[in-house]
Amino acid sequence: ASDLLNQTLDYEHTLTALAEMAVPTLAGQVVIDLVEDDGSLRCVAAAHSDPAKSEYLRDLRRRYPPTAEDHPVQRAVRTGEAVYLANVQEHVDEMAHDADHASEIRALANTSGIVVPLIARGRTLGAIQLGTVAPQPRFTQSDVELAIELARRASLALDNARLYGEAQARAHAAAALEFVDDGVFLLDGDDVIRLWNPAAAQTFRVKAAKALGRPAGELIRDWNAVQDRIRIASEPSSGVGRAQTVPVDVQGEERWLSISAVRFPGGTVYAFRDLTEERAVDQLKSDFVATVSHELRTPLAAIYGAALTLQRNDVRLEASQRDGLLDVVASEADRLARIVNDILWASRLDSGQMGVSIESCDAAKLARQVVEALRPHVQDAVELVVDAPEGLPEVAADPDKLRQVLTNLVDNGVKYSPDGGRVLVAVTHTANRIRFRIEDKGLGIPAAEHDRIFEKFFRLDPSMTRGVGGTGLGLYICRELVYRMHGRISVASDGRSGSTFTVELPVASS
Ligand code: ADP
């Protein structure tokens, strides 16, 4: 039995082999039950000297588990002591669920019986039940000793297998935690960090080697205040610990974490997802709605005002005044159309419905068309200039998309030059690229924001734009369109004396 028990770590398989080995040398029938996590017993092995009955024994156990309080198996498990039955037939009523069960037990015709508990490190793991069947002699006290010894060895093997299994499961769990995107950390009863996965290391910018063994309060700023806001569940999926979104200060930067926590005997495990980016997008979106409503309302109010004045019968308007008001209607309607246009372009880009069809285009002609279309809307203080030499090679682009890009850039150049100045559109070419340079003498863009201005909805702080309106979509649209045409877009500005945007697109192959 010892040899057998030491052979493998697959304990269910081993216990079955053990039961089979004990029959018929030691007993006429053997049944082994293990205690489950919920305290119930599960039959894992059964053997009978009549091999045809082994399966029947298992089935009987499944139908009638040994749940009766006085069942010898229950007694052995409860007391941790071996139970010896000199005459099994006298104890049938203690085991039987009902009359049918009782008659099935009787039919098995066990004469004597022994039940020995399986115990390791103070924990009861299950029980081995042995029975004699005539013509086998009944068990004696020395058989009880032997059964106890057998159970001791089986318990040891079982415990080893379980420990090994748990260690393996733990190793797998730890390995899995290395790869999940969610941050996971574990604090023991003293709030000392015992586990710190790479996602946690990334969010808190502290490596595991530095975090392990230190109190959470030393690594996470205001940990006590943060902890107070997290509802801790006492068991997983109880719903009590539903994730809370809380702000956490990471090296002076605010990060929004959606954290849930579960307490277990070894401490508390915290799992979180970093929602800072999502929150920022949400914030941008609500800012966007506010900005757009404002942006739409201003031209609408101007149009409405002009229309009301034109309608009045009591005031005689000069022809020039009428023309002026009609100009307001036309130019404000144009502004409205451009805002709505930007929103449509952005939504088409987002939904992936934006196809580009690249063809050979005359870059200089396109630049001039764009500038001429904008010229009527430009304030007098702004001088719009196109510098495009004759004989440039054609550019490979989608003309509608390129027109949109240039329109947005020139429009921005004009818009962000509230004091006027020259806005230049220069077209040049290198070996295989056509370069559009849109240069203004306006407010400029601080270097720190050069990347972000191309993000959707992003707008510079109003204090830097002297209240100039916009949706924050124009440059995003430019960047997306230029990428789709296999080009590059960039900005240069010292943040004070104007900005220069550069768009480069491939020369069309002739
Ligand atoms: P908007 O509709 O706000 O103009 P854009 O996406 O076109 O949106 O531009 C994003 C932000 O970049 C603007 O809000 C503005 O702050 C800044 N910006 C863009 N172009 C210029 C420029 N030529 N000069 C100064 N700032 C600019």
Coordinates of C-alpha atoms and ligand atoms in Angstrom, one line a residue:
A1 CA 0.0 0.0 0.0
S2 CA 2.8 2.4 0.8
D3 CA 4.5 1.7 -2.5
L4 CA 1.2 2.4 -4.3
L5 CA 0.5 5.5 -2.4
N6 CA 3.9 7.0 -3.1
Q7 CA 3.7 6.3 -6.9
T8 CA 1.5 9.2 -8.1
L9 CA 0.0 12.5 -7.1
D10 CA -3.3 11.7 -8.8
Y11 CA -5.0 10.8 -5.5
E12 CA -8.4 9.7 -6.8
H13 CA -6.7 7.2 -9.1
T14 CA -4.5 6.1 -6.2
L15 CA -7.3 5.6 -3.8
T16 CA -9.2 3.5 -6.3
A17 CA -6.1 1.3 -6.7
L18 CA -5.8 1.2 -2.9
A19 CA -9.4 0.0 -2.5
E20 CA -8.9 -2.6 -5.1
M21 CA -5.7 -3.8 -3.5
A22 CA -7.3 -4.2 -0.1
V23 CA -9.9 -6.5 -1.6
P24 CA -10.0 -9.4 -0.8
T25 CA -6.7 -9.7 1.2
L26 CA -7.9 -7.3 4.0
A27 CA -11.6 -6.8 3.4
G28 CA -14.5 -8.1 1.3
Q29 CA -15.6 -4.5 0.5
V30 CA -14.0 -1.1 0.7
V31 CA -15.5 2.3 0.2
I32 CA -13.5 5.6 0.4
D33 CA -15.3 8.9 0.8
L34 CA -13.6 12.3 0.9
V35 CA -14.9 15.4 2.6
E36 CA -15.8 18.2 0.1
D37 CA -15.3 21.9 0.6
D38 CA -18.9 22.2 1.7
G39 CA -18.5 19.5 4.3
S40 CA -20.4 16.8 2.3
L41 CA -18.9 13.4 1.6
R42 CA -18.1 12.2 -1.9
C43 CA -17.4 8.6 -2.7
V44 CA -14.1 8.4 -4.7
A45 CA -13.4 4.7 -4.6
A46 CA -15.3 1.4 -4.0
A47 CA -14.2 -2.2 -4.4
H48 CA -16.0 -5.5 -3.7
S49 CA -14.6 -9.0 -3.6
D50 CA -17.2 -9.7 -6.3
P51 CA -15.9 -7.3 -9.0
A52 CA -19.4 -7.0 -10.5
K53 CA -20.5 -5.3 -7.3
S54 CA -17.9 -2.6 -7.2
E55 CA -19.9 -0.3 -9.5
Y56 CA -23.1 -1.1 -7.6
L57 CA -21.4 0.0 -4.4
R58 CA -20.5 3.4 -5.9
D59 CA -24.0 3.7 -7.2
L60 CA -25.5 2.9 -3.8
R61 CA -23.4 5.6 -2.2
R62 CA -24.5 8.1 -4.8
R63 CA -28.1 7.3 -4.2
Y64 CA -27.8 7.1 -0.4
P65 CA -24.8 9.2 0.8
P66 CA -23.7 8.5 4.4
T67 CA -25.5 11.5 5.9
A68 CA -27.2 9.9 8.9
E69 CA -25.8 11.3 12.1
D70 CA -25.1 7.8 13.6
H71 CA -23.6 6.4 10.4
P72 CA -20.2 4.9 11.3
V73 CA -18.6 7.1 8.6
Q74 CA -20.1 10.2 10.1
R75 CA -19.0 9.1 13.6
A76 CA -15.4 8.5 12.4
V77 CA -15.2 11.8 10.6
R78 CA -16.7 13.7 13.5
T79 CA -14.6 12.1 16.3
G80 CA -11.5 11.5 14.3
E81 CA -11.4 8.0 15.8
A82 CA -11.8 4.6 14.2
V83 CA -15.2 2.9 14.5
Y84 CA -15.3 -0.8 14.8
L85 CA -18.6 -2.8 14.2
A86 CA -18.4 -6.4 15.4
N87 CA -21.7 -7.1 13.7
V88 CA -22.7 -4.8 10.9
Q89 CA -26.2 -6.2 10.6
E90 CA -27.0 -4.8 14.0
H91 CA -26.3 -1.3 12.8
V92 CA -28.2 -1.2 9.5
D93 CA -30.8 1.2 10.9
E94 CA -28.1 3.7 11.9
M95 CA -27.0 3.9 8.3
A96 CA -30.2 3.5 6.2
H97 CA -32.1 6.4 4.7
D98 CA -35.3 4.3 4.4
A99 CA -36.6 0.7 4.2
D100 CA -35.3 0.1 0.7
H101 CA -31.9 1.3 1.6
A102 CA -31.9 -0.9 4.6
S103 CA -32.7 -4.0 2.6
E104 CA -29.9 -3.1 0.1
I105 CA -27.4 -2.8 3.0
R106 CA -28.6 -6.1 4.4
A107 CA -28.2 -7.8 1.0
L108 CA -24.6 -6.8 0.8
A109 CA -24.2 -9.1 3.8
N110 CA -21.3 -7.4 5.5
T111 CA -20.5 -9.2 8.7
S112 CA -18.0 -7.0 10.6
G113 CA -16.9 -3.5 9.7
I114 CA -14.2 -0.8 10.4
V115 CA -14.3 2.9 9.5
V116 CA -11.1 4.8 9.8
P117 CA -10.9 8.6 9.3
L118 CA -8.3 10.1 7.0
I119 CA -6.7 12.9 8.9
A120 CA -3.7 15.1 8.0
R121 CA -2.4 18.1 9.8
G122 CA -5.4 18.2 12.0
R123 CA -7.8 18.3 9.0
T124 CA -10.2 15.4 8.3
L125 CA -10.0 14.6 4.7
G126 CA -12.4 11.7 4.5
A127 CA -12.8 8.0 5.6
I128 CA -12.1 4.5 4.6
Q129 CA -14.8 2.0 5.2
L130 CA -14.0 -1.7 5.3
G131 CA -16.3 -4.6 5.6
T132 CA -16.0 -8.4 5.8
V133 CA -18.1 -10.7 3.7
A134 CA -18.5 -14.4 4.5
P135 CA -16.6 -16.7 4.2
Q136 CA -14.0 -14.1 5.4
P137 CA -13.5 -14.2 9.1
R138 CA -14.7 -11.1 11.0
F139 CA -12.3 -8.3 11.8
T140 CA -10.3 -8.4 15.0
Q141 CA -8.6 -5.7 17.0
S142 CA -5.4 -6.2 15.1
D143 CA -7.3 -5.5 11.8
V144 CA -8.3 -2.2 13.4
E145 CA -4.7 -1.4 14.0
L146 CA -3.8 -2.3 10.5
A147 CA -6.7 -0.2 9.1
I148 CA -5.5 2.8 11.2
E149 CA -2.0 2.4 9.8
L150 CA -3.3 2.2 6.3
A151 CA -5.4 5.3 6.8
R152 CA -2.4 7.1 8.2
R153 CA -0.4 6.4 5.1
A154 CA -3.3 7.2 2.8
S155 CA -3.8 10.5 4.6
L156 CA -0.2 11.5 4.2
A157 CA -0.2 10.7 0.5
L158 CA -3.5 12.5 0.1
D159 CA -2.2 15.5 1.9
N160 CA 0.9 15.6 -0.3
A161 CA -1.1 15.4 -3.4
R162 CA -3.4 18.1 -2.3
L163 CA -0.5 20.4 -1.3
Y164 CA 1.1 19.8 -4.6
G165 CA -2.2 20.5 -6.4
E166 CA -2.7 23.7 -4.4
A167 CA 0.8 24.8 -5.0
Q168 CA 0.4 24.2 -8.7
A169 CA -2.9 26.1 -8.8
R170 CA -1.3 28.9 -6.9
A171 CA 1.6 29.0 -9.2
H172 CA -0.8 29.1 -12.2
A173 CA -2.8 31.9 -10.5
A174 CA 0.3 33.9 -9.8
A175 CA 1.5 33.4 -13.4
A176 CA -1.9 34.5 -14.7
L177 CA -1.8 37.6 -12.5
E178 CA 1.4 38.6 -14.3
F179 CA -0.5 38.9 -17.6
V180 CA -3.8 40.4 -16.7
D181 CA -4.4 44.0 -17.6
D182 CA -6.2 44.7 -14.3
G183 CA -4.1 45.7 -11.3
V184 CA -4.2 43.2 -8.4
F185 CA -2.6 43.5 -5.0
L186 CA -3.0 41.7 -1.8
L187 CA -2.6 43.1 1.7
D188 CA -2.2 41.0 4.8
G189 CA -4.0 41.7 8.1
D190 CA -1.5 44.5 8.9
D191 CA -2.0 46.2 5.5
V192 CA 1.4 45.0 4.3
I193 CA 1.7 44.3 0.6
R194 CA 2.1 40.6 -0.1
L195 CA 1.3 40.5 -3.8
W196 CA 1.7 43.3 -6.4
N197 CA 1.1 42.3 -10.0
P198 CA 2.8 44.1 -13.0
A199 CA -0.4 46.1 -13.8
A200 CA -0.4 47.4 -10.2
A201 CA 3.3 48.2 -10.6
Q202 CA 2.6 50.2 -13.7
T203 CA -0.3 52.2 -12.4
F204 CA 1.4 53.1 -9.1
R205 CA 4.8 53.4 -10.7
V206 CA 6.4 51.1 -8.1
K207 CA 8.1 47.9 -8.9
A208 CA 7.0 44.7 -7.2
A209 CA 10.5 44.2 -5.6
K210 CA 10.1 47.6 -3.9
A211 CA 6.4 47.1 -3.0
L212 CA 6.4 43.7 -1.4
G213 CA 6.7 43.7 2.4
R214 CA 5.9 47.4 2.8
P215 CA 2.7 48.8 4.3
A216 CA 0.3 50.0 1.6
G217 CA 0.2 53.5 3.3
E218 CA 3.8 54.0 2.4
L219 CA 3.2 53.5 -1.3
I220 CA -0.3 54.7 -2.0
R221 CA -0.9 58.3 -1.0
D222 CA -3.7 58.8 1.4
W223 CA -4.3 55.0 1.5
N224 CA -6.5 55.3 4.5
A225 CA -8.9 57.7 2.8
V226 CA -8.9 55.6 -0.4
Q227 CA -9.5 52.4 1.6
D228 CA -12.5 54.0 3.4
R229 CA -14.2 54.5 0.1
I230 CA -13.8 50.9 -1.1
R231 CA -16.5 48.6 0.0
I232 CA -14.9 45.3 1.0
A233 CA -16.8 42.1 0.3
S234 CA -16.4 39.1 2.6
E235 CA -16.7 36.6 -0.2
P236 CA -16.2 36.9 -4.0
S237 CA -19.3 37.7 -6.1
S238 CA -21.4 38.6 -3.1
G239 CA -21.9 41.9 -4.8
V240 CA -21.2 43.9 -1.6
G241 CA -17.8 44.9 -2.8
R242 CA -19.0 46.3 -6.1
A243 CA -16.2 48.3 -7.7
Q244 CA -15.9 51.9 -6.6
T245 CA -14.3 54.5 -8.8
V246 CA -11.9 56.5 -6.7
P247 CA -9.2 59.1 -7.4
V248 CA -5.7 58.2 -6.3
D249 CA -2.7 60.5 -6.3
V250 CA 0.2 58.8 -8.1
Q251 CA 3.3 61.0 -7.9
G252 CA 1.2 64.1 -8.0
E253 CA -0.9 62.9 -10.9
E254 CA -4.6 62.0 -10.4
R255 CA -5.5 58.6 -11.6
W256 CA -9.1 57.2 -11.4
L257 CA -9.2 53.6 -10.4
S258 CA -12.3 51.4 -10.3
I259 CA -11.4 49.2 -7.3
S260 CA -13.1 46.2 -5.8
A261 CA -11.9 44.2 -2.8
V262 CA -12.6 40.9 -1.2
R263 CA -11.5 39.8 2.3
F264 CA -10.3 36.2 2.8
P265 CA -8.6 34.5 5.7
G266 CA -5.1 35.6 4.5
G267 CA -5.9 39.3 4.1
T268 CA -7.7 41.4 1.5
V269 CA -7.2 41.2 -2.3
Y270 CA -7.8 44.4 -4.3
A271 CA -8.4 44.4 -8.0
F272 CA -8.6 47.5 -10.0
R273 CA -8.9 48.9 -13.5
D274 CA -7.3 52.2 -14.4
L275 CA -10.1 54.4 -15.9
T276 CA -8.2 57.6 -16.0
E277 CA -8.1 57.7 -19.8
E278 CA -11.8 56.7 -20.2
R279 CA -12.7 59.4 -17.6
A280 CA -10.7 62.0 -19.5
V281 CA -12.5 61.1 -22.8
D282 CA -15.9 61.3 -20.9
Q283 CA -14.8 64.7 -19.6
L284 CA -13.8 65.8 -23.1
K285 CA -17.1 64.6 -24.5
S286 CA -19.1 66.6 -22.1
D287 CA -16.9 69.6 -22.6
F288 CA -17.5 69.0 -26.4
V289 CA -21.2 69.0 -26.0
A290 CA -21.0 72.3 -24.0
T291 CA -18.7 73.9 -26.6
V292 CA -20.6 72.8 -29.6
S293 CA -23.9 74.1 -28.2
H294 CA -22.2 77.4 -27.5
E295 CA -20.6 77.4 -30.9
L296 CA -23.9 76.7 -32.6
R297 CA -25.8 79.2 -30.5
T298 CA -23.6 82.2 -31.4
P299 CA -24.1 82.2 -35.2
L300 CA -27.8 81.2 -34.8
A301 CA -28.3 84.2 -32.6
A302 CA -26.6 86.5 -35.1
I303 CA -28.7 85.1 -38.0
Y304 CA -31.9 85.4 -35.9
G305 CA -31.1 88.9 -35.0
A306 CA -30.3 89.9 -38.6
A307 CA -33.6 88.3 -39.8
L308 CA -35.7 90.1 -37.2
T309 CA -34.2 93.4 -38.2
L310 CA -34.8 92.8 -41.9
Q311 CA -38.4 91.9 -41.1
R312 CA -39.2 95.1 -39.3
N313 CA -41.6 97.5 -41.1
D314 CA -41.2 100.4 -38.8
V315 CA -37.5 100.9 -39.6
R316 CA -36.3 102.0 -43.0
L317 CA -33.1 100.3 -43.8
E318 CA -30.5 101.7 -46.2
A319 CA -29.6 99.4 -49.0
S320 CA -26.1 99.1 -47.5
Q321 CA -27.5 98.2 -44.1
R322 CA -29.7 95.5 -45.7
D323 CA -26.6 94.2 -47.6
G324 CA -24.7 94.2 -44.3
L325 CA -27.3 92.2 -42.5
L326 CA -27.6 89.7 -45.4
D327 CA -23.8 89.3 -45.3
V328 CA -24.2 88.4 -41.6
V329 CA -26.8 85.8 -42.4
A330 CA -24.6 84.3 -45.2
S331 CA -21.4 84.2 -43.3
E332 CA -22.9 83.0 -40.0
A333 CA -24.8 80.3 -41.9
D334 CA -21.5 79.4 -43.5
R335 CA -19.9 79.1 -40.0
L336 CA -22.8 76.9 -38.8
A337 CA -22.3 74.7 -41.9
R338 CA -18.6 74.3 -41.1
I339 CA -19.2 73.3 -37.6
V340 CA -21.8 70.7 -38.6
N341 CA -19.4 69.6 -41.3
D342 CA -16.6 69.0 -38.9
I343 CA -18.9 66.9 -36.7
L344 CA -20.0 64.8 -39.6
W345 CA -16.4 64.3 -40.8
A346 CA -15.3 63.2 -37.3
S347 CA -18.2 60.8 -36.9
R348 CA -17.5 59.3 -40.3
L349 CA -13.9 58.9 -39.4
D350 CA -14.9 57.2 -36.1
S351 CA -17.3 54.8 -37.7
G352 CA -14.7 53.8 -40.3
Q353 CA -16.9 54.9 -43.1
M354 CA -14.3 57.2 -44.6
G355 CA -13.0 55.8 -47.8
V356 CA -10.2 57.7 -49.6
S357 CA -9.7 57.6 -53.4
I358 CA -6.2 58.8 -54.2
E359 CA -5.6 60.4 -57.6
S360 CA -3.1 62.8 -59.1
C361 CA -4.0 66.4 -58.2
D362 CA -2.6 69.8 -58.9
A363 CA -1.4 70.9 -55.5
A364 CA -0.9 74.6 -56.3
K365 CA -4.4 74.9 -57.8
L366 CA -6.0 73.2 -54.9
A367 CA -4.2 75.5 -52.4
R368 CA -5.4 78.6 -54.4
Q369 CA -9.0 77.3 -54.5
V370 CA -9.1 76.8 -50.8
V371 CA -7.7 80.2 -50.0
E372 CA -10.1 81.9 -52.5
A373 CA -13.1 80.1 -50.9
L374 CA -12.1 81.4 -47.5
R375 CA -11.0 84.9 -48.5
P376 CA -14.5 86.5 -48.2
H377 CA -14.8 85.4 -44.6
V378 CA -11.5 86.7 -43.5
Q379 CA -11.2 89.9 -41.4
D380 CA -9.4 92.8 -43.0
A381 CA -6.3 92.7 -40.7
V382 CA -5.4 89.2 -42.0
E383 CA -3.5 89.0 -45.3
L384 CA -4.0 85.7 -47.0
V385 CA -1.1 84.7 -49.3
V386 CA -0.4 81.6 -51.5
D387 CA 3.1 80.9 -52.6
A388 CA 3.1 78.0 -55.1
P389 CA 5.7 77.9 -57.9
E390 CA 4.7 76.9 -61.4
G391 CA 5.6 73.4 -62.6
L392 CA 5.2 71.5 -59.3
P393 CA 4.8 67.7 -59.7
E394 CA 1.2 66.4 -59.0
V395 CA 0.4 65.2 -55.5
A396 CA -1.1 61.8 -54.8
A397 CA -4.2 62.6 -52.7
D398 CA -7.9 62.5 -52.4
P399 CA -8.8 66.0 -53.6
D400 CA -11.9 66.4 -51.4
K401 CA -10.0 65.3 -48.3
L402 CA -6.9 67.4 -49.1
R403 CA -9.2 70.4 -49.6
Q404 CA -10.8 69.7 -46.2
V405 CA -7.3 69.5 -44.5
L406 CA -6.1 72.7 -46.0
T407 CA -9.4 74.5 -45.3
N408 CA -9.1 73.5 -41.6
L409 CA -5.5 74.6 -41.4
V410 CA -5.9 78.0 -43.1
D411 CA -9.1 78.6 -41.2
N412 CA -7.3 78.0 -37.9
G413 CA -4.4 80.2 -39.0
V414 CA -6.9 83.0 -39.6
K415 CA -9.0 82.3 -36.5
Y416 CA -6.1 82.2 -34.1
S417 CA -4.7 85.5 -35.5
P418 CA -7.1 87.8 -33.7
D419 CA -4.7 90.7 -34.2
G420 CA -4.3 89.9 -37.9
G421 CA -1.1 89.4 -39.8
R422 CA -0.1 87.3 -42.7
V423 CA -1.4 83.8 -43.2
L424 CA 0.8 82.1 -45.8
V425 CA 0.1 78.9 -47.7
A426 CA 3.4 77.7 -49.3
V427 CA 3.6 74.7 -51.6
T428 CA 7.0 73.2 -52.2
H429 CA 8.4 69.8 -53.1
T430 CA 11.2 67.5 -52.2
A431 CA 12.4 64.4 -54.1
N432 CA 9.2 62.4 -53.6
R433 CA 6.9 64.6 -51.5
I434 CA 4.8 67.6 -51.8
R435 CA 4.9 69.9 -48.8
F436 CA 2.1 72.3 -47.8
R437 CA 3.2 74.9 -45.2
I438 CA 0.5 76.9 -43.4
E439 CA 2.1 79.7 -41.5
D440 CA 0.5 82.3 -39.3
K441 CA 1.7 85.2 -37.0
G442 CA -1.1 84.5 -34.5
L443 CA -1.2 83.3 -30.9
G444 CA 1.1 80.3 -31.2
I445 CA 0.9 76.9 -29.5
P446 CA 3.0 76.0 -26.5
A447 CA 5.4 73.1 -27.3
A448 CA 3.9 70.9 -24.5
E449 CA 0.6 70.8 -26.4
H450 CA 2.0 70.1 -29.9
D451 CA 0.9 66.5 -29.8
R452 CA -2.4 66.9 -28.0
I453 CA -3.9 69.5 -30.3
F454 CA -4.3 66.7 -32.8
E455 CA -6.4 64.7 -30.4
K456 CA -10.2 64.6 -30.8
F457 CA -12.0 67.4 -28.9
F458 CA -8.8 68.9 -27.6
R459 CA -8.7 72.7 -27.3
L460 CA -6.1 74.9 -25.7
D461 CA -7.0 76.6 -22.5
P462 CA -9.4 79.5 -23.4
S463 CA -6.9 81.9 -21.7
M464 CA -4.4 81.0 -24.5
T465 CA -6.9 81.4 -27.3
R466 CA -8.4 84.8 -26.3
G467 CA -11.9 83.2 -26.4
V468 CA -11.7 82.1 -30.1
G469 CA -14.4 79.5 -30.6
G470 CA -14.1 76.0 -32.1
T471 CA -15.0 72.4 -31.6
G472 CA -11.6 70.8 -31.1
L473 CA -12.3 68.5 -34.1
G474 CA -10.5 70.3 -36.9
L475 CA -6.9 69.1 -36.3
Y476 CA -8.1 65.6 -35.4
I477 CA -9.8 65.4 -38.8
C478 CA -6.7 66.8 -40.5
R479 CA -4.5 64.2 -38.8
E480 CA -6.8 61.3 -39.6
L481 CA -7.2 62.3 -43.3
V482 CA -3.5 62.9 -43.8
Y483 CA -2.7 59.5 -42.4
R484 CA -5.2 57.9 -44.6
M485 CA -3.6 59.5 -47.6
H486 CA -0.2 58.1 -46.4
G487 CA 1.1 61.5 -45.4
R488 CA 2.5 63.3 -42.3
I489 CA 1.3 66.3 -40.4
S490 CA 3.2 68.3 -37.8
V491 CA 3.3 71.7 -36.1
A492 CA 6.1 74.1 -35.2
S493 CA 5.6 77.0 -32.8
D494 CA 7.4 78.6 -30.0
G495 CA 4.1 79.4 -28.3
R496 CA 4.2 83.1 -28.9
S497 CA 4.9 84.3 -32.4
G498 CA 2.6 82.3 -34.6
S499 CA 2.4 78.6 -35.7
T500 CA 3.5 76.7 -38.8
F501 CA 1.6 73.5 -39.8
T502 CA 3.3 71.2 -42.3
V503 CA 1.5 68.6 -44.4
E504 CA 3.6 66.2 -46.5
L505 CA 2.0 63.9 -49.1
P506 CA 3.6 61.7 -51.7
V507 CA 4.3 62.9 -55.2
A508 CA 2.0 61.2 -57.7
S509 CA 3.8 58.6 -59.8
S510 CA 3.5 59.6 -63.4
Ligands
ADP1 P1 -10.8 74.2 -32.9 O1 -12.1 73.9 -33.5 O2 -10.9 74.4 -31.5 O3 -10.1 75.2 -33.6 P2 -8.8 72.3 -33.8 O4 -8.7 70.8 -33.7 O5 -8.7 72.9 -35.2 O6 -10.1 72.8 -33.0 O7 -7.6 72.9 -33.0 C1 -7.3 72.4 -31.7 C2 -6.7 73.5 -30.8 O8 -5.4 73.8 -31.3 C3 -7.5 74.8 -30.9 O9 -8.5 74.9 -30.0 C4 -6.4 75.8 -30.6 O10 -6.3 76.0 -29.3 C5 -5.2 75.2 -31.2 N1 -4.8 75.7 -32.5 C6 -5.0 75.1 -33.7 N2 -4.5 75.8 -34.7 C7 -3.9 76.9 -34.2 C8 -3.2 78.0 -34.7 N3 -3.0 78.1 -36.0 N4 -2.7 78.9 -33.8 C9 -2.9 78.7 -32.5 N5 -3.6 77.7 -31.9 C10 -4.1 76.8 -32.7

